[in-house]
Tab-separated table of C-alpha atoms and ligand atoms in Angstrom:
chain	number	residue	atom	x	y	z
R	1172	MET	CA	-1.559	1.204	12.201
R	1173	LYS	CA	1.739	-0.669	12.392
R	1174	LEU	CA	4.975	1.289	11.763
R	1175	ILE	CA	8.040	-0.489	10.359
R	1176	THR	CA	10.979	1.569	10.285
R	1177	VAL	CA	13.836	0.992	7.906
R	1178	LYS	CA	17.030	2.559	7.134
R	1179	ASN	CA	16.528	4.215	3.795
R	1180	TYR	CA	14.534	4.325	0.541
R	1181	ASP	CA	15.795	1.270	-0.833
R	1182	GLU	CA	14.974	-0.819	2.198
R	1183	MET	CA	11.451	0.824	2.257
R	1184	SER	CA	11.048	-0.131	-1.306
R	1185	GLN	CA	12.248	-3.711	-0.901
R	1186	LYS	CA	10.123	-4.194	2.322
R	1187	ALA	CA	7.043	-2.995	0.350
R	1188	SER	CA	7.660	-5.408	-2.456
R	1189	SER	CA	7.677	-8.278	0.044
R	1190	PHE	CA	4.070	-7.423	1.165
R	1191	ILE	CA	2.968	-7.446	-2.621
R	1192	LEU	CA	4.927	-10.624	-3.483
R	1193	ASP	CA	3.448	-12.489	-0.632
R	1194	LEU	CA	-0.011	-11.534	-1.686
R	1195	ILE	CA	0.523	-12.588	-5.589
R	1196	GLN	CA	2.006	-15.698	-4.484
R	1197	SER	CA	-0.810	-16.760	-2.243
R	1198	LYS	CA	-3.813	-15.219	-3.868
R	1199	GLU	CA	-5.184	-16.658	-7.133
R	1200	LYS	CA	-6.718	-13.357	-8.512
R	1201	PRO	CA	-4.990	-10.556	-6.336
R	1202	VAL	CA	-6.087	-6.840	-6.831
R	1203	LEU	CA	-3.543	-4.306	-6.190
R	1204	GLY	CA	-4.249	-0.500	-5.700
R	1205	LEU	CA	-1.267	1.471	-7.070
R	1206	ALA	CA	0.197	4.994	-6.644
R	1207	THR	CA	2.429	7.079	-8.677
R	1208	GLY	CA	4.987	9.823	-7.705
R	1209	SER	CA	8.544	9.347	-6.544
R	1210	THR	CA	7.826	7.281	-3.389
R	1211	PRO	CA	6.841	3.930	-5.131
R	1212	GLU	CA	9.296	4.083	-7.886
R	1213	GLY	CA	11.681	1.768	-5.992
R	1214	LEU	CA	9.016	-0.681	-5.048
R	1215	TYR	CA	8.161	-1.091	-8.651
R	1216	LYS	CA	11.846	-1.754	-9.389
R	1217	TYR	CA	11.915	-4.514	-6.896
R	1218	LEU	CA	8.594	-6.067	-8.342
R	1219	ILE	CA	10.164	-5.910	-11.790
R	1220	LYS	CA	13.370	-7.605	-10.461
R	1221	ALA	CA	11.264	-10.402	-8.834
R	1222	TYR	CA	9.602	-10.981	-12.254
R	1223	GLU	CA	12.881	-10.966	-14.171
R	1224	GLU	CA	14.431	-13.578	-11.551
R	1225	GLY	CA	11.326	-15.752	-12.203
R	1226	LYS	CA	10.079	-15.407	-8.889
R	1227	ALA	CA	6.912	-13.614	-9.565
R	1228	SER	CA	4.143	-13.403	-12.357
R	1229	PHE	CA	1.499	-10.605	-12.545
R	1230	GLN	CA	-0.566	-12.447	-15.268
R	1231	HIS	CA	-3.550	-12.921	-12.615
R	1232	VAL	CA	-3.082	-9.414	-10.986
R	1233	THR	CA	-5.453	-6.585	-11.554
R	1234	THR	CA	-4.535	-3.064	-10.694
R	1235	PHE	CA	-6.302	0.092	-10.018
R	1236	ASN	CA	-4.308	3.221	-9.744
R	1237	LEU	CA	-5.450	6.008	-7.519
R	1238	ASP	CA	-5.482	8.954	-9.702
R	1239	GLU	CA	-4.873	10.524	-13.053
R	1240	TYR	CA	-4.690	14.290	-14.041
R	1241	VAL	CA	-7.705	15.607	-15.850
R	1242	GLY	CA	-7.151	16.780	-19.488
R	1243	MET	CA	-4.069	14.932	-20.106
R	1244	GLU	CA	-3.774	12.518	-23.054
R	1245	ARG	CA	-2.771	9.079	-21.701
R	1246	THR	CA	0.208	9.158	-24.265
R	1247	ASP	CA	1.522	12.382	-22.511
R	1248	ALA	CA	4.926	11.580	-20.743
R	1249	ASN	CA	3.399	13.300	-17.522
R	1250	SER	CA	0.247	11.184	-17.414
R	1251	TYR	CA	-0.037	8.782	-14.710
R	1252	TYR	CA	-0.977	6.305	-17.390
R	1253	SER	CA	2.483	6.656	-19.023
R	1254	PHE	CA	4.044	6.789	-15.553
R	1255	MET	CA	2.814	3.306	-14.768
R	1256	GLN	CA	3.794	1.877	-18.303
R	1257	GLU	CA	7.250	3.171	-17.962
R	1258	ASN	CA	7.846	2.390	-14.284
R	1259	PHE	CA	6.146	-1.016	-14.126
R	1260	PHE	CA	3.467	-2.309	-16.616
R	1261	LYS	CA	5.825	-2.586	-19.552
R	1262	HIS	CA	8.222	-4.462	-17.726
R	1263	VAL	CA	6.256	-7.318	-16.366
R	1264	ASP	CA	3.737	-9.855	-17.710
R	1265	ILE	CA	0.650	-8.128	-16.480
R	1266	SER	CA	-2.228	-8.019	-18.934
R	1267	PRO	CA	-2.846	-4.385	-20.127
R	1268	SER	CA	-6.794	-5.156	-19.830
R	1269	GLN	CA	-6.169	-5.783	-16.071
R	1270	THR	CA	-4.559	-2.465	-15.370
R	1271	PHE	CA	-6.901	0.454	-14.623
R	1272	LEU	CA	-6.527	4.071	-14.133
R	1273	PRO	CA	-9.164	6.611	-14.306
R	1274	ASN	CA	-9.458	8.343	-17.710
R	1275	GLY	CA	-8.614	12.005	-17.368
R	1276	LYS	CA	-9.685	12.794	-21.037
R	1277	ALA	CA	-13.255	11.058	-20.421
R	1278	VAL	CA	-15.940	13.578	-22.002
R	1279	ASP	CA	-18.079	12.900	-19.123
R	1280	LEU	CA	-15.846	13.001	-16.041
R	1281	GLN	CA	-18.816	12.329	-13.537
R	1282	ALA	CA	-19.632	9.142	-15.605
R	1283	GLU	CA	-16.086	8.020	-15.558
R	1284	CYS	CA	-15.688	8.365	-11.857
R	1285	LYS	CA	-18.951	6.119	-11.405
R	1286	ASN	CA	-17.606	3.874	-13.799
R	1287	TYR	CA	-14.231	3.343	-11.880
R	1288	GLU	CA	-16.065	2.730	-8.733
R	1289	GLU	CA	-17.931	0.016	-10.390
R	1290	LEU	CA	-14.773	-1.489	-11.801
R	1291	ILE	CA	-13.283	-1.653	-8.284
R	1292	ALA	CA	-16.476	-3.187	-6.714
R	1293	ASN	CA	-16.656	-5.697	-9.496
R	1294	ALA	CA	-13.115	-6.747	-8.760
R	1295	ASN	CA	-14.063	-7.562	-5.181
R	1296	GLN	CA	-12.160	-4.452	-3.794
R	1297	VAL	CA	-8.500	-3.937	-3.538
R	1298	ASP	CA	-6.349	-6.387	-1.507
R	1299	ILE	CA	-3.428	-4.142	-1.044
R	1300	GLN	CA	-3.655	-0.357	-1.651
R	1301	VAL	CA	-0.218	1.299	-1.983
R	1302	LEU	CA	-0.139	4.968	-0.834
R	1303	GLY	CA	2.223	7.704	-0.653
R	1304	VAL	CA	1.544	10.816	1.422
R	1305	GLY	CA	1.368	14.548	0.431
R	1306	LEU	CA	3.234	17.157	2.519
R	1307	ASN	CA	-0.337	18.565	3.241
R	1308	GLY	CA	-1.484	14.806	4.343
R	1309	HIS	CA	-3.226	14.383	0.871
R	1310	ILE	CA	-3.769	10.606	0.074
R	1311	GLY	CA	-4.643	9.820	-3.545
R	1312	PHE	CA	-5.382	13.414	-4.672
R	1313	ASN	CA	-7.800	14.004	-1.724
R	1314	GLU	CA	-6.705	17.320	-0.763
R	1315	PRO	CA	-7.196	18.740	2.946
R	1316	GLY	CA	-11.032	19.488	3.319
R	1317	THR	CA	-12.153	16.520	1.263
R	1318	SER	CA	-14.970	14.359	2.698
R	1319	PHE	CA	-14.084	11.351	4.535
R	1320	SER	CA	-17.189	9.778	2.711
R	1321	SER	CA	-15.772	10.600	-0.801
R	1322	ARG	CA	-15.919	8.148	-3.419
R	1323	THR	CA	-13.908	8.488	-6.776
R	1324	HIS	CA	-14.132	12.185	-7.961
R	1325	VAL	CA	-12.798	15.162	-9.678
R	1326	VAL	CA	-10.629	17.373	-7.574
R	1327	ASP	CA	-9.003	20.817	-7.912
R	1328	LEU	CA	-5.416	20.199	-6.963
R	1329	ASP	CA	-3.925	22.526	-4.149
R	1330	GLU	CA	-1.411	25.021	-5.149
R	1331	SER	CA	0.961	23.344	-2.838
R	1332	THR	CA	0.444	20.058	-4.757
R	1333	ARG	CA	0.954	21.536	-8.145
R	1334	GLN	CA	4.077	23.147	-6.757
R	1335	ALA	CA	5.385	19.907	-5.379
R	1336	ASN	CA	4.506	18.110	-8.804
R	1337	SER	CA	6.000	20.761	-11.033
R	1338	ARG	CA	9.364	19.199	-10.808
R	1339	PHE	CA	8.232	16.676	-13.501
R	1340	PHE	CA	7.047	19.652	-15.772
R	1341	GLU	CA	8.857	22.341	-17.582
R	1342	SER	CA	6.973	24.899	-15.618
R	1343	LEU	CA	4.388	25.337	-12.971
R	1344	ASP	CA	1.792	26.465	-15.588
R	1345	GLU	CA	1.871	23.120	-17.176
R	1346	VAL	CA	0.946	21.207	-14.233
R	1347	PRO	CA	-2.762	20.363	-14.572
R	1348	THR	CA	-5.291	21.973	-12.131
R	1349	GLN	CA	-7.633	18.953	-11.781
R	1350	ALA	CA	-7.509	15.341	-11.315
R	1351	ILE	CA	-9.621	12.447	-10.917
R	1352	THR	CA	-9.035	10.550	-7.623
R	1353	MET	CA	-10.342	7.635	-5.675
R	1354	GLY	CA	-12.181	8.917	-2.900
R	1355	ILE	CA	-11.264	8.488	0.830
R	1356	GLU	CA	-14.026	6.151	1.395
R	1357	THR	CA	-13.030	4.124	-1.717
R	1358	ILE	CA	-9.395	3.901	-0.293
R	1359	MET	CA	-10.593	2.833	3.008
R	1360	GLU	CA	-12.391	-0.122	1.715
R	1361	SER	CA	-9.075	-1.766	0.671
R	1362	LYS	CA	-8.310	-4.695	2.608
R	1363	MET	CA	-4.830	-3.635	3.476
R	1364	ILE	CA	-3.039	-0.337	3.216
R	1365	LEU	CA	0.623	-0.057	2.585
R	1366	LEU	CA	1.667	3.554	3.308
R	1367	LEU	CA	5.169	4.449	2.167
R	1368	VAL	CA	6.867	7.367	3.820
R	1369	SER	CA	10.577	8.575	2.680
R	1370	GLY	CA	12.703	11.633	3.105
R	1371	GLU	CA	13.059	14.429	5.650
R	1372	GLN	CA	10.385	16.577	3.862
R	1373	LYS	CA	7.789	13.896	4.848
R	1374	ALA	CA	8.994	13.795	8.425
R	1375	GLU	CA	6.276	16.583	9.797
R	1376	ALA	CA	3.480	14.673	7.997
R	1377	LEU	CA	4.372	11.334	9.673
R	1378	VAL	CA	4.440	13.055	13.001
R	1379	ARG	CA	0.931	14.424	12.403
R	1380	LEU	CA	-0.061	10.958	11.258
R	1381	LEU	CA	1.151	9.372	14.283
R	1382	GLU	CA	1.402	11.564	17.150
R	1383	ASP	CA	-1.660	13.954	16.497
R	1384	ASN	CA	-4.672	12.242	17.603
R	1385	ALA	CA	-7.049	14.239	15.760
R	1386	ILE	CA	-8.715	12.517	12.846
R	1387	THR	CA	-9.646	15.484	10.922
R	1388	GLU	CA	-10.424	16.140	7.144
R	1389	ASP	CA	-7.899	18.953	7.301
R	1390	PHE	CA	-5.210	16.256	7.339
R	1391	PRO	CA	-6.760	13.564	5.093
R	1392	ALA	CA	-4.272	10.863	5.952
R	1393	SER	CA	-5.380	10.842	9.676
R	1394	ILE	CA	-8.335	8.816	8.658
R	1395	LEU	CA	-6.034	5.779	8.238
R	1396	ARG	CA	-6.113	5.532	12.040
R	1397	GLU	CA	-9.614	3.977	11.566
R	1398	HIS	CA	-8.530	1.236	9.115
R	1399	PRO	CA	-8.122	-2.107	10.754
R	1400	ASN	CA	-4.979	-3.012	8.716
R	1401	VAL	CA	-2.463	-0.296	7.869
R	1402	ILE	CA	1.294	-1.005	7.607
R	1403	ILE	CA	3.436	2.293	7.319
R	1404	ILE	CA	6.995	1.756	6.101
R	1405	ALA	CA	8.964	4.800	6.796
R	1406	ASP	CA	12.793	5.291	6.400
R	1407	GLU	CA	14.796	6.910	8.930
R	1408	ALA	CA	15.014	10.397	7.540
R	1409	ALA	CA	11.184	10.486	7.573
R	1410	SER	CA	10.941	9.126	11.074
R	1411	ASN	CA	13.629	11.391	12.553
R	1412	HIS	CA	11.029	13.751	14.141
R	1413	LEU	CA	8.899	11.224	15.859
R	1414	SER	CA	9.278	11.374	19.515
R	1415	LYS	CA	9.927	7.810	20.146
P	1024	F6R	C1	0.248	9.446	-6.229
P	1024	F6R	C2	-0.655	9.858	-5.383
P	1024	F6R	C3	-0.215	10.987	-4.327
P	1024	F6R	C4	1.302	10.835	-3.894
P	1024	F6R	C5	1.804	11.978	-3.124
P	1024	F6R	C6	3.245	11.646	-2.823
P	1024	F6R	O1	-0.685	8.495	-7.323
P	1024	F6R	O2	-1.794	9.704	-5.328
P	1024	F6R	O3	-0.960	11.078	-3.247
P	1024	F6R	O4	1.417	9.659	-3.430
P	1024	F6R	O5	1.759	13.215	-3.704
P	1024	F6R	O6	4.016	12.018	-3.809
P	1024	F6R	P1	5.425	11.560	-3.755
P	1024	F6R	O7	5.636	9.991	-3.697
P	1024	F6R	O8	6.162	12.003	-5.279
P	1024	F6R	O9	6.330	12.271	-2.742
């Protein structure tokens, strides 16, 4: 794993965008794995800026998002589908038929998980997977205890994750209890992983990731140590507790 430390959230976002832009400028049909949440919002702003300035086109880009809430209409403002439309897709020239998220309203959720895996495999795997990390070390919605050999599956969300995400909802009761997420093995098959970490509240998770040697399902992000090509971009606030 390579750690790049930057000053703040804005620099983290800009740096992350430079990796994505390099990929889409050098590869004919790039495949991106995308995340939602507060962490990648700035990255998407920089990608939109590059598009508006005529420096990038997303016409030949395919995207796969990590996760989606179960039971939520795509049109719901809190769905990850809506998040991606609002924060990225509707502002660039990406083809809607090339943007994939799990369908949390699928009648047969197991079939939906299998189908999502097939779509990723048919796209020849993800070139760059963008990840944020949960306070408990989750990646995607793979909560502590998830098997490292998991593929796309339905998960029960941790109470701590529901609490953390309740900031986007009117109340905690409205936060869904389940999600579909790419599995850990699915994520690990990405050719490169770009993990973004920002803010003081993520500092302990970063210490655990970088300085605790244990690779354990109790802290899902720890598996990233076994991936050959991980770049972590962390801002100063998130890096503050590192020993060096
Ligand atoms: C989002 C996702 C999650 C988030 C994580 C951090 O698609 O899969 O793992 O990356 O919960 O969320 P934020 O960025 O809001 O702190």
